[in-house]
CSV table of C-alpha atoms and ligand atoms in Angstrom, one decimal:
chain,number,residue,atom,x,y,z
A,12,MET,CA,-18.7,7.8,1.2
A,13,GLY,CA,-20.0,9.8,-1.7
A,14,ASP,CA,-16.8,9.9,-3.7
A,15,ILE,CA,-16.0,6.3,-2.8
A,16,ALA,CA,-19.2,5.3,-4.5
A,17,ALA,CA,-18.1,7.2,-7.6
A,18,ILE,CA,-14.6,5.7,-7.3
A,19,SER,CA,-15.8,2.1,-7.6
A,20,ALA,CA,-18.3,2.8,-10.4
A,21,GLY,CA,-15.5,2.8,-13.0
A,22,THR,CA,-15.8,6.5,-13.8
A,23,GLY,CA,-12.1,7.1,-13.9
A,24,GLU,CA,-12.3,8.5,-10.3
A,25,LEU,CA,-10.6,5.5,-8.9
A,26,GLN,CA,-7.6,5.8,-11.2
A,27,LYS,CA,-7.4,9.6,-10.4
A,28,LYS,CA,-7.5,8.9,-6.7
A,29,LEU,CA,-4.9,6.1,-6.8
A,30,VAL,CA,-2.5,8.3,-8.9
A,31,ALA,CA,-2.9,11.0,-6.2
A,32,ILE,CA,-2.1,8.5,-3.4
A,33,ARG,CA,0.9,7.1,-5.3
A,34,ARG,CA,2.4,10.5,-6.0
A,35,ARG,CA,1.9,11.6,-2.4
A,36,LEU,CA,3.7,8.5,-1.1
A,37,HIS,CA,6.4,9.0,-3.8
A,38,GLN,CA,7.1,12.5,-2.5
A,39,TYR,CA,7.6,11.3,1.1
A,40,PRO,CA,9.6,8.0,1.0
A,41,GLU,CA,10.6,6.5,4.3
A,42,LEU,CA,13.1,3.8,5.1
A,43,ALA,CA,12.4,0.4,6.7
A,44,TYR,CA,10.9,0.7,10.2
A,45,GLU,CA,10.7,4.5,9.9
A,46,GLU,CA,7.5,4.6,7.9
A,47,MET,CA,5.6,6.8,10.4
A,48,ARG,CA,4.2,9.4,8.0
A,49,THR,CA,3.4,6.7,5.5
A,50,THR,CA,1.5,4.7,8.2
A,51,GLN,CA,-0.5,7.8,9.2
A,52,ALA,CA,-1.4,8.6,5.5
A,53,ILE,CA,-2.6,5.0,4.8
A,54,ARG,CA,-4.8,5.1,7.9
A,55,GLU,CA,-6.3,8.4,6.7
A,56,TRP,CA,-6.9,7.1,3.2
A,57,LEU,CA,-8.7,4.0,4.6
A,58,ALA,CA,-10.7,6.1,7.0
A,59,GLU,CA,-12.0,8.2,4.1
A,60,ALA,CA,-13.7,5.1,2.9
A,61,GLY,CA,-14.9,4.0,6.3
A,62,ILE,CA,-12.5,1.0,6.4
A,63,ASP,CA,-11.7,-0.2,9.9
A,64,VAL,CA,-8.1,-0.3,11.0
A,65,ALA,CA,-7.4,-3.4,13.2
A,66,GLU,CA,-5.0,-2.8,16.1
A,67,TYR,CA,-1.9,-5.1,16.1
A,68,PRO,CA,1.4,-4.4,17.9
A,69,LEU,CA,3.2,-2.9,15.0
A,70,LYS,CA,5.3,0.4,15.2
A,71,THR,CA,4.9,1.1,11.5
A,72,GLY,CA,2.6,-0.5,8.9
A,73,VAL,CA,-1.2,-0.8,8.9
A,74,VAL,CA,-3.6,-3.8,9.2
A,75,ALA,CA,-7.2,-3.2,8.2
A,76,GLU,CA,-10.2,-5.2,7.4
A,77,VAL,CA,-13.2,-5.2,5.0
A,78,LYS,CA,-15.7,-7.5,6.6
A,79,GLY,CA,-18.4,-9.4,4.8
A,80,ARG,CA,-20.1,-12.4,6.3
A,81,GLU,CA,-19.1,-12.7,9.9
A,82,ASP,CA,-18.5,-16.4,10.2
A,83,GLY,CA,-16.8,-16.6,6.7
A,84,PRO,CA,-13.2,-17.3,5.9
A,85,ILE,CA,-10.4,-14.7,6.0
A,86,VAL,CA,-8.0,-13.9,3.1
A,87,ALA,CA,-5.2,-11.3,3.0
A,88,LEU,CA,-3.9,-8.8,0.5
A,89,ARG,CA,-0.4,-7.5,1.2
A,90,ALA,CA,1.4,-4.4,0.1
A,91,ASP,CA,4.9,-3.3,1.2
A,92,ILE,CA,5.4,0.4,2.1
A,93,ASP,CA,9.1,1.2,2.6
A,94,ALA,CA,11.5,3.0,0.4
A,95,LEU,CA,15.3,3.0,-0.3
A,96,PRO,CA,18.4,5.1,0.6
A,97,ILE,CA,18.8,6.3,-3.0
A,98,GLN,CA,18.9,9.9,-4.4
A,99,GLU,CA,16.1,10.2,-6.9
A,100,GLU,CA,17.1,11.2,-10.4
A,101,THR,CA,13.8,11.0,-12.3
A,102,GLY,CA,13.2,14.8,-12.5
A,103,LEU,CA,9.5,14.1,-12.1
A,104,PRO,CA,7.3,17.0,-10.7
A,105,TYR,CA,6.3,14.7,-7.8
A,106,ALA,CA,9.9,13.4,-7.2
A,107,SER,CA,11.0,12.6,-3.6
A,108,THR,CA,11.2,15.7,-1.4
A,109,ILE,CA,13.6,13.9,1.0
A,110,PRO,CA,17.3,13.9,0.1
A,111,GLY,CA,18.8,10.4,-0.3
A,112,ARG,CA,15.4,8.7,0.0
A,113,MET,CA,13.4,7.2,-2.9
A,114,HIS,CA,10.6,4.8,-3.7
A,115,ALA,CA,12.9,3.2,-6.2
A,116,CYS,CA,11.3,-0.3,-5.8
A,117,GLY,CA,7.8,1.0,-6.5
A,118,HIS,CA,6.3,0.1,-3.1
A,119,ASP,CA,4.3,3.3,-3.4
A,120,PHE,CA,2.6,1.6,-6.4
A,121,HIS,CA,1.9,-1.5,-4.4
A,122,THR,CA,0.4,0.5,-1.5
A,123,ALA,CA,-1.8,2.6,-3.7
A,124,ALA,CA,-3.1,-0.4,-5.6
A,125,ILE,CA,-4.0,-2.3,-2.4
A,126,ILE,CA,-5.8,0.8,-1.1
A,127,GLY,CA,-7.7,0.8,-4.4
A,128,ALA,CA,-8.6,-2.9,-3.9
A,129,ALA,CA,-9.8,-2.0,-0.4
A,130,TYR,CA,-12.0,0.8,-1.8
A,131,LEU,CA,-13.5,-1.7,-4.3
A,132,LEU,CA,-14.1,-4.4,-1.7
A,133,LYS,CA,-15.6,-1.9,0.7
A,134,ARG,CA,-18.2,-1.1,-1.9
A,135,ARG,CA,-19.1,-4.7,-2.2
A,136,GLU,CA,-18.8,-5.7,1.4
A,137,GLU,CA,-22.4,-6.7,1.8
A,138,SER,CA,-21.9,-9.5,-0.7
A,139,LEU,CA,-18.4,-10.7,0.5
A,140,LYS,CA,-18.4,-14.3,1.8
A,141,GLY,CA,-15.9,-13.4,4.5
A,142,THR,CA,-13.2,-10.9,5.6
A,143,VAL,CA,-10.4,-9.4,3.6
A,144,ARG,CA,-7.5,-8.4,5.8
A,145,LEU,CA,-5.3,-5.7,4.3
A,146,LEU,CA,-1.6,-5.8,5.3
A,147,PHE,CA,0.5,-2.7,4.6
A,148,GLN,CA,3.8,-4.2,5.6
A,149,PRO,CA,6.9,-2.3,6.8
A,150,ALA,CA,10.5,-3.0,6.0
A,151,GLU,CA,10.4,-5.3,3.0
A,152,GLU,CA,13.8,-4.0,1.9
A,153,LYS,CA,15.3,-5.3,5.1
A,154,GLY,CA,13.8,-8.7,4.5
A,155,THR,CA,12.3,-8.8,8.0
A,156,GLY,CA,9.1,-6.8,7.9
A,157,ALA,CA,7.0,-9.9,7.1
A,158,LEU,CA,8.4,-11.6,10.2
A,159,ARG,CA,7.3,-8.6,12.4
A,160,VAL,CA,3.8,-8.8,10.8
A,161,LEU,CA,3.6,-12.5,11.5
A,162,GLU,CA,4.8,-12.0,15.1
A,163,SER,CA,2.1,-9.4,15.6
A,164,GLY,CA,-0.6,-12.0,15.0
A,165,ALA,CA,-2.0,-10.3,12.0
A,166,LEU,CA,-2.1,-13.5,9.9
A,167,ARG,CA,-4.0,-15.4,12.5
A,168,GLY,CA,-7.0,-17.1,10.9
A,169,VAL,CA,-6.0,-16.1,7.4
A,170,GLN,CA,-6.3,-19.0,4.8
A,171,ALA,CA,-4.9,-17.5,1.7
A,172,ILE,CA,-2.6,-14.5,0.9
A,173,PHE,CA,-2.0,-12.5,-2.3
A,174,GLY,CA,0.8,-10.1,-3.0
A,175,MET,CA,2.5,-8.3,-5.9
A,176,HIS,CA,5.6,-6.6,-7.2
A,177,ASN,CA,5.6,-4.2,-10.1
A,178,LYS,CA,7.7,-5.4,-13.0
A,179,PRO,CA,9.4,-2.9,-15.3
A,180,ASP,CA,10.1,-5.3,-18.1
A,181,LEU,CA,6.4,-6.5,-18.4
A,182,PRO,CA,4.1,-4.2,-20.3
A,183,VAL,CA,1.1,-2.5,-18.7
A,184,GLY,CA,-1.9,-4.8,-19.2
A,185,THR,CA,-0.1,-7.9,-18.4
A,186,VAL,CA,0.4,-9.8,-15.1
A,187,GLY,CA,3.1,-12.4,-14.5
A,188,VAL,CA,1.6,-15.4,-12.8
A,189,LYS,CA,3.4,-18.6,-12.1
A,190,ALA,CA,3.0,-21.6,-9.8
A,191,GLY,CA,6.1,-22.7,-7.9
A,192,ALA,CA,9.3,-20.7,-7.5
A,193,LEU,CA,9.1,-17.1,-8.6
A,194,MET,CA,11.7,-15.3,-6.5
A,195,ALA,CA,14.9,-16.5,-4.9
A,196,ALA,CA,16.0,-17.5,-1.4
A,197,VAL,CA,18.5,-15.1,-0.1
A,198,ASP,CA,21.6,-15.8,2.0
A,199,GLY,CA,24.4,-13.4,2.9
A,200,PHE,CA,27.8,-14.5,4.0
A,201,LYS,CA,30.9,-13.0,5.6
A,202,ILE,CA,34.3,-14.9,5.6
A,203,GLU,CA,37.2,-13.8,7.8
A,204,VAL,CA,40.4,-15.4,6.6
A,205,GLU,CA,43.0,-15.3,9.3
A,206,GLY,CA,46.7,-15.5,8.3
A,207,VAL,CA,49.9,-14.3,9.9
A,208,GLY,CA,51.1,-10.8,9.3
A,209,THR,CA,54.7,-10.1,8.1
A,210,HIS,CA,57.0,-7.8,6.1
A,211,ALA,CA,55.9,-7.8,2.5
A,212,ALA,CA,59.6,-8.6,1.6
A,213,VAL,CA,59.6,-11.7,3.8
A,214,PRO,CA,56.3,-13.6,2.9
A,215,ASN,CA,57.8,-16.9,4.0
A,216,ALA,CA,57.7,-15.6,7.6
A,217,GLY,CA,53.9,-15.3,7.6
A,218,ILE,CA,50.7,-16.6,6.1
A,219,ASP,CA,49.2,-14.4,3.4
A,220,PRO,CA,45.4,-14.0,3.8
A,221,ILE,CA,45.1,-12.0,0.6
A,222,VAL,CA,46.4,-15.0,-1.5
A,223,ALA,CA,44.1,-17.3,0.4
A,224,ALA,CA,41.2,-14.9,-0.2
A,225,ALA,CA,41.9,-14.8,-3.9
A,226,HIS,CA,42.0,-18.6,-4.1
A,227,ILE,CA,38.7,-18.8,-2.2
A,228,VAL,CA,37.0,-16.4,-4.6
A,229,THR,CA,38.2,-18.4,-7.6
A,230,ALA,CA,37.3,-21.8,-6.0
A,231,LEU,CA,33.8,-20.6,-5.1
A,232,GLN,CA,33.1,-20.1,-8.8
A,233,THR,CA,33.0,-23.9,-9.2
A,234,ILE,CA,29.9,-24.3,-6.9
A,235,VAL,CA,27.4,-23.1,-9.5
A,236,SER,CA,29.3,-24.5,-12.5
A,237,ARG,CA,30.3,-27.9,-11.0
A,238,ASN,CA,27.9,-28.7,-8.1
A,239,VAL,CA,24.5,-27.2,-9.1
A,240,GLY,CA,22.7,-29.3,-11.7
A,241,PRO,CA,22.6,-27.8,-15.2
A,242,LEU,CA,18.8,-27.5,-15.0
A,243,GLN,CA,18.8,-25.8,-11.6
A,244,SER,CA,19.8,-22.2,-11.1
A,245,ALA,CA,21.7,-20.4,-8.4
A,246,VAL,CA,24.0,-17.4,-7.9
A,247,VAL,CA,27.1,-17.2,-5.7
A,248,SER,CA,28.6,-13.7,-5.7
A,249,VAL,CA,31.5,-12.3,-3.7
A,250,THR,CA,30.8,-8.6,-3.6
A,251,ARG,CA,33.3,-7.2,-1.2
A,252,ILE,CA,36.9,-7.9,-0.2
A,253,HIS,CA,38.8,-6.0,2.4
A,254,SER,CA,42.3,-6.5,3.6
A,255,GLY,CA,45.5,-4.6,4.3
A,256,THR,CA,46.5,-1.1,5.2
A,257,THR,CA,49.6,-0.3,3.2
A,258,TRP,CA,51.9,-1.5,0.4
A,259,ASN,CA,54.8,-3.1,2.3
A,260,VAL,CA,52.9,-5.2,5.0
A,261,ILE,CA,51.3,-8.5,4.5
A,262,PRO,CA,48.2,-8.2,6.7
A,263,GLU,CA,46.8,-10.6,9.2
A,264,LYS,CA,43.3,-10.8,8.0
A,265,ALA,CA,41.1,-10.6,4.9
A,266,VAL,CA,37.4,-10.2,4.9
A,267,LEU,CA,35.1,-11.3,2.1
A,268,GLU,CA,31.3,-10.7,1.8
A,269,GLY,CA,28.7,-11.7,-0.7
A,270,THR,CA,25.4,-13.4,-1.4
A,271,ILE,CA,23.9,-16.7,-2.5
A,272,ARG,CA,20.6,-16.9,-4.4
A,273,SER,CA,18.7,-20.1,-5.0
A,274,PHE,CA,15.1,-21.3,-5.8
A,275,ASP,CA,15.0,-24.7,-4.1
A,276,GLU,CA,15.6,-25.5,-0.4
A,277,ARG,CA,17.6,-28.7,-1.3
A,278,VAL,CA,19.9,-26.8,-3.6
A,279,ARG,CA,20.2,-24.0,-1.1
A,280,SER,CA,21.5,-26.3,1.7
A,281,GLU,CA,23.8,-28.2,-0.8
A,282,ILE,CA,25.3,-24.9,-1.9
A,283,LYS,CA,25.9,-23.9,1.7
A,284,SER,CA,27.6,-27.1,2.6
A,285,ARG,CA,29.8,-27.0,-0.6
A,286,PHE,CA,30.6,-23.4,0.2
A,287,GLU,CA,31.8,-24.3,3.7
A,288,ARG,CA,34.0,-27.2,2.4
A,289,VAL,CA,35.6,-25.1,-0.3
A,290,VAL,CA,36.4,-22.2,2.1
A,291,GLU,CA,37.8,-24.5,4.8
A,292,GLY,CA,39.7,-26.7,2.3
A,293,VAL,CA,41.3,-23.9,0.4
A,294,SER,CA,42.2,-22.0,3.6
A,295,SER,CA,43.7,-24.9,5.3
A,296,GLY,CA,45.7,-25.9,2.2
A,297,LEU,CA,47.3,-22.5,2.4
A,298,GLY,CA,47.7,-22.5,6.1
A,299,ALA,CA,45.0,-19.8,6.8
A,300,LYS,CA,42.1,-20.1,9.3
A,301,PRO,CA,38.6,-19.2,8.0
A,302,ALA,CA,35.5,-18.2,10.0
A,303,ILE,CA,32.2,-18.1,8.1
A,304,ARG,CA,29.2,-16.2,9.3
A,305,TRP,CA,25.8,-16.7,7.6
A,306,TYR,CA,23.1,-14.0,7.3
A,307,PRO,CA,20.0,-16.0,6.2
A,308,GLY,CA,17.3,-14.1,4.4
A,309,PRO,CA,13.9,-15.1,3.3
A,310,PRO,CA,13.3,-18.5,1.5
A,311,ALA,CA,12.2,-18.6,-2.1
A,312,VAL,CA,8.8,-17.2,-3.1
A,313,ARG,CA,6.8,-20.4,-4.0
A,314,ASN,CA,3.3,-20.0,-5.3
A,315,ASP,CA,0.5,-22.3,-4.4
A,316,GLU,CA,-0.9,-24.0,-7.5
A,317,HIS,CA,-4.6,-23.4,-6.7
A,318,LEU,CA,-4.2,-19.8,-5.8
A,319,THR,CA,-2.2,-19.2,-8.9
A,320,GLU,CA,-4.9,-20.6,-11.1
A,321,LEU,CA,-7.3,-18.4,-9.2
A,322,MET,CA,-5.1,-15.4,-10.0
A,323,ILE,CA,-5.1,-16.3,-13.7
A,324,HIS,CA,-8.9,-16.5,-13.6
A,325,ALA,CA,-9.1,-13.1,-11.8
A,326,ALA,CA,-6.7,-11.5,-14.3
A,327,ASN,CA,-8.9,-12.7,-17.2
A,328,LYS,CA,-12.0,-11.4,-15.5
A,329,VAL,CA,-10.5,-7.8,-15.0
A,330,GLY,CA,-9.1,-7.7,-18.6
A,331,LEU,CA,-5.4,-8.3,-17.8
A,332,ARG,CA,-3.4,-10.7,-19.8
A,333,ALA,CA,-1.7,-13.4,-17.6
A,334,VAL,CA,1.8,-14.3,-18.9
A,335,THR,CA,4.4,-16.7,-17.5
A,336,PRO,CA,7.2,-14.6,-16.0
A,337,GLU,CA,10.8,-15.5,-15.8
A,338,PRO,CA,11.7,-16.1,-12.1
A,339,SER,CA,13.7,-13.3,-10.5
A,340,PRO,CA,16.9,-13.9,-8.5
A,341,ALA,CA,15.9,-11.0,-6.2
A,342,GLY,CA,14.4,-11.9,-2.8
A,343,GLU,CA,11.0,-11.0,-1.3
A,344,ASP,CA,10.0,-11.5,2.3
A,345,PHE,CA,6.5,-12.4,1.2
A,346,ALA,CA,8.1,-15.9,1.2
A,347,PHE,CA,7.8,-15.9,5.0
A,348,TYR,CA,4.0,-15.7,4.8
A,349,GLN,CA,4.0,-18.6,2.3
A,350,ARG,CA,5.9,-20.7,4.8
A,351,GLU,CA,2.8,-20.4,7.1
A,352,LEU,CA,-0.1,-20.5,4.6
A,353,PRO,CA,-0.8,-20.8,0.9
A,354,GLY,CA,-0.2,-17.7,-1.2
A,355,SER,CA,0.3,-16.4,-4.6
A,356,PHE,CA,2.7,-13.6,-5.5
A,357,VAL,CA,2.4,-12.0,-9.0
A,358,PHE,CA,4.3,-9.5,-11.1
A,359,VAL,CA,2.2,-6.6,-12.3
A,360,GLY,CA,3.5,-5.2,-15.6
A,361,THR,CA,4.4,-1.5,-15.3
A,362,SER,CA,6.4,-0.8,-18.5
A,363,GLY,CA,9.2,0.9,-16.5
A,364,PRO,CA,12.2,2.6,-18.0
A,365,HIS,CA,14.7,1.0,-15.5
A,366,GLU,CA,15.2,-2.0,-13.2
A,367,TRP,CA,14.2,-2.0,-9.5
A,368,HIS,CA,16.5,0.2,-7.3
A,369,HIS,CA,17.7,2.4,-10.2
A,370,PRO,CA,17.8,6.2,-9.3
A,371,ALA,CA,15.6,6.9,-12.3
A,372,PHE,CA,13.2,4.0,-11.6
A,373,ASP,CA,9.5,4.7,-12.4
A,374,VAL,CA,6.2,2.9,-13.0
A,375,ASN,CA,3.6,3.6,-15.6
A,376,GLU,CA,0.7,4.7,-13.4
A,377,SER,CA,-2.0,3.5,-15.8
A,378,ALA,CA,-1.3,0.0,-14.3
A,379,LEU,CA,-2.7,1.2,-10.9
A,380,GLU,CA,-6.5,0.7,-11.3
A,381,PRO,CA,-6.1,-2.6,-13.1
A,382,ALA,CA,-3.9,-3.9,-10.3
A,383,ALA,CA,-6.5,-2.7,-7.7
A,384,ARG,CA,-9.3,-4.5,-9.6
A,385,LEU,CA,-7.2,-7.7,-9.9
A,386,PHE,CA,-6.6,-7.9,-6.2
A,387,ALA,CA,-10.2,-7.1,-5.3
A,388,GLU,CA,-11.3,-9.8,-7.7
A,389,ALA,CA,-8.8,-12.4,-6.4
A,390,ALA,CA,-9.9,-11.7,-2.7
A,391,GLU,CA,-13.6,-11.9,-3.5
A,392,THR,CA,-13.1,-15.2,-5.5
A,393,ALA,CA,-10.9,-16.8,-2.9
A,394,LEU,CA,-13.6,-16.0,-0.2
A,395,ILE,CA,-16.3,-17.6,-2.4
A,396,ARG,CA,-14.2,-20.7,-3.0
A,397,LEU,CA,-13.2,-21.1,0.6
A,398,SER,CA,-16.7,-20.6,1.9
A,399,GLU,CA,-18.0,-23.2,-0.5
A,400,GLY,CA,-15.2,-25.6,0.4
A,401,ARG,CA,-14.7,-26.1,-3.3
A,402,ASP,CA,-11.9,-28.3,-4.7
A,403,ASP,CA,-9.7,-30.8,-2.9
A,404,HIS,CA,-7.2,-28.3,-1.6
A,405,PRO,CA,-6.4,-28.9,2.1
A,406,ASN,CA,-7.5,-25.3,2.8
A,407,GLY,CA,-10.5,-25.6,0.5
A,408,LEU,CA,-8.9,-23.8,-2.4
B,19,ZN,ZN1,13.5,-3.5,-3.5
B,20,ZN,ZN1,10.4,-4.2,-3.8
């Protein structure tokens, strides 16, 4: 505990420790549901500070607790821990040691920052008004890790949850905080267009699925431009077309894949119903038969107003500048937690040289300690407000 005391006293030790943790994670990135080594390392870093790991049925990932007042409320801090199948090209001395694997979304930053928050909270545990549950969640990149954590029961009793993503285009020292929609709902689709195969020289004897697929791609462009309101936003992207085997055969089938992004559940379901009508209408007009398969991902990240105000307050308190961020059309499975309980998800400015998932992605590590302080502050304040039953929020926030 000796060095943990120094760490929380603002001597620069915390920053040094968090940089070491982040670099260690960065060197050994692991894909979704394979985070065995990462899980072990997190457990060890928490054990160094005497933080109790809570046992839940999770193969990878860690749930831990810093306990203050026994009968007090529970709030959660969440970090994601998985990496991506990308070959790192940063040339950093602590670059990934595993070929084809990289922390290219900065989940190593999130994990280190929440460990830092845990260290700070552990130091203050006597004065905490309740329990802070720390969630080190696996498999965010698959969009399903949050569901596994929910199924494990780790959110039981939790009244508020906070999470973060690093943001390369926000400068260090700022935090993007916004009530309402912050990240998009994600839907994947696959369309199989069935035609009738024939000799390329005798198209009239068949039904050409490639021509039908081309018309479908074109017609789908009208959904965002003609059916989504001008003040709403959404994306419909066809990202893959596959058909045919050679130059002189009209094939039997064409397959299209892509994704839809939206920020509002009503818009999301309207887009899907327009999508189905367009695909069916265009196909049948051309004599082809379509089959649509949906791959629904997380809903939109929507931040609770009270918790977001609390985050702004916490940011000011730890010397970060709260700014209003532009929502991101990327998805985040943190949204699954927000379906169950109020939460606030923020963007921590990391002045990165590249966007998420770029092979030379990086974060500015000087944002680590401020992020740790922000989350410790938010958790502590939420416990105070919840235990005082302040405000008219249904959950006391
Ligand atoms: Zn990512
Ligand atoms: Zn990410």
